[in-house]
Amino acid sequence: MWQDCFEQKQAAEFLHRSLRNSRMAHAYLFNGARGAGKRKMALQLAKAIFCVKRDGDSCEVCDNCRRITNGNHPDVHWIAPEGARIKIKQIEDLQKEFSYRAVESNHKVYVMEEADKMTGEAANRLLKFLEEPPQGVVAVLLTEQINSILPTILSRCQIITLAAPMEETVAAQLIEEGIKPGLARTAARISSGLDEARELCQAEWFAQLRNLMIQLSEDIMERGTYALITIHDKLLKHEKASDKIDLFLDLLLLWFRDLLLFLLGRESQITNNDQMETIQKQAMRMSQRKLVNGMGTILVTKNRLAHYANLQLSLEDMVLRLQEG
Ligand SMILES: [Zn+2]
């Protein structure tokens, strides 16, 4: 239902209104960053078009709504890059398919993911298709890179920009779903949308990873060898942790940021605010300069690991640098 697209309230209301007033465009382009909810919006639009209720919304329970959700409605087609590109053959197949009458209604919808990945040939073929749209066909193009799409294609589409969802919106929704506020805010902050954030909150390893991060930070402040032991015995041996190091470092970065915010007196901006006591304790032992340097060190480590540096050595090096401040 449109109300499920609450992260994109404005766009959802606009599309709902267009449908209710039978003022649909032939082609839409949803432009927005990863996590903005483009696929969800496209799915909702398709359901609202085909739902037997015919009031501009979807009911989620009729046969059409259910089949679209499950990806097996005969008049709704999804196209995505095959390999790196969307090729002309895919557009030709689509055109052929759409030259037949709709199987079950007067409509046909196609959704093209990563429309910016079309080859030049494919884009030109699509343009022809957009210029002479068959009766009842609705195109929905999705992209994160609107600048890579031919202006001639853009001029045929109603462009709808989906802003990346606000972290607060995502966090508020998760809290409403019963997730602990500190965890919800952290997940919202380091993920790129509601679904990803919800998945993190539901995974046991994520909560464990967060606790481990707080433990490591504590050990670093102690300046003993515990920090290295924590890395060896807990982080690297943890079944899930070793392939989640990047996420772990994001959590650590966020934690250092919170410590800094505390020292700056901006407590209301702290993300991990279910851990205020620990944050206060740790922050009082650090200086602003050390925290800023520390954040730089964590970023350098993230960057090194992205270039396949040795995991254990990089983490040890990071810990020693953090301890030196
Ligand atoms: Zn329905």
mmCIF file of C-alpha atoms in Angstrom, residues 77-99 109-127 129 141:
data_model
loop_
_atom_site.group_PDB
_atom_site.id
_atom_site.type_symbol
_atom_site.label_atom_id
_atom_site.label_comp_id
_atom_site.label_asym_id
_atom_site.label_seq_id
_atom_site.Cartn_x
_atom_site.Cartn_y
_atom_site.Cartn_z
ATOM 1 C CA HIS A 77 8.283 -7.352 -16.480
ATOM 2 C CA TRP A 78 11.573 -6.573 -14.765
ATOM 3 C CA ILE A 79 14.731 -5.836 -16.700
ATOM 4 C CA ALA A 80 18.159 -5.566 -15.113
ATOM 5 C CA PRO A 81 21.683 -5.486 -16.525
ATOM 6 C CA GLU A 82 22.862 -8.834 -17.856
ATOM 7 C CA GLY A 83 26.470 -8.737 -16.804
ATOM 8 C CA ALA A 84 27.545 -5.119 -16.750
ATOM 9 C CA ARG A 85 25.078 -3.687 -19.255
ATOM 10 C CA ILE A 86 21.495 -3.724 -20.436
ATOM 11 C CA LYS A 87 21.801 -4.926 -24.009
ATOM 12 C CA ILE A 88 19.776 -4.188 -27.122
ATOM 13 C CA LYS A 89 18.549 -7.788 -27.255
ATOM 14 C CA GLN A 90 16.813 -7.250 -23.912
ATOM 15 C CA ILE A 91 14.981 -4.215 -25.260
ATOM 16 C CA GLU A 92 14.041 -6.071 -28.455
ATOM 17 C CA ASP A 93 12.659 -8.978 -26.438
ATOM 18 C CA LEU A 94 10.692 -6.543 -24.338
ATOM 19 C CA GLN A 95 9.262 -4.833 -27.404
ATOM 20 C CA LYS A 96 8.236 -8.154 -28.893
ATOM 21 C CA GLU A 97 6.618 -9.216 -25.655
ATOM 22 C CA PHE A 98 4.793 -5.928 -25.370
ATOM 23 C CA SER A 99 3.480 -6.002 -28.917
ATOM 24 C CA VAL A 109 4.253 -2.525 -16.937
ATOM 25 C CA TYR A 110 7.975 -2.867 -17.293
ATOM 26 C CA VAL A 111 10.510 -1.855 -14.692
ATOM 27 C CA MET A 112 14.100 -1.305 -15.727
ATOM 28 C CA GLU A 113 16.668 -1.382 -12.955
ATOM 29 C CA GLU A 114 19.893 0.567 -13.394
ATOM 30 C CA ALA A 115 18.613 2.169 -16.572
ATOM 31 C CA ASP A 116 21.884 4.108 -16.828
ATOM 32 C CA LYS A 117 23.598 0.809 -17.697
ATOM 33 C CA MET A 118 21.973 0.579 -21.146
ATOM 34 C CA THR A 119 24.367 0.340 -24.055
ATOM 35 C CA GLY A 120 24.044 3.141 -26.620
ATOM 36 C CA GLU A 121 22.178 0.805 -28.974
ATOM 37 C CA ALA A 122 19.821 -0.302 -26.238
ATOM 38 C CA ALA A 123 19.119 3.282 -25.201
ATOM 39 C CA ASN A 124 18.269 4.274 -28.782
ATOM 40 C CA ARG A 125 15.958 1.315 -29.161
ATOM 41 C CA LEU A 126 14.246 2.138 -25.884
ATOM 42 C CA LEU A 127 13.839 5.731 -27.012
ATOM 43 C CA PHE A 129 9.698 2.468 -27.796
ATOM 44 C CA LEU A 141 13.059 3.307 -15.162
#
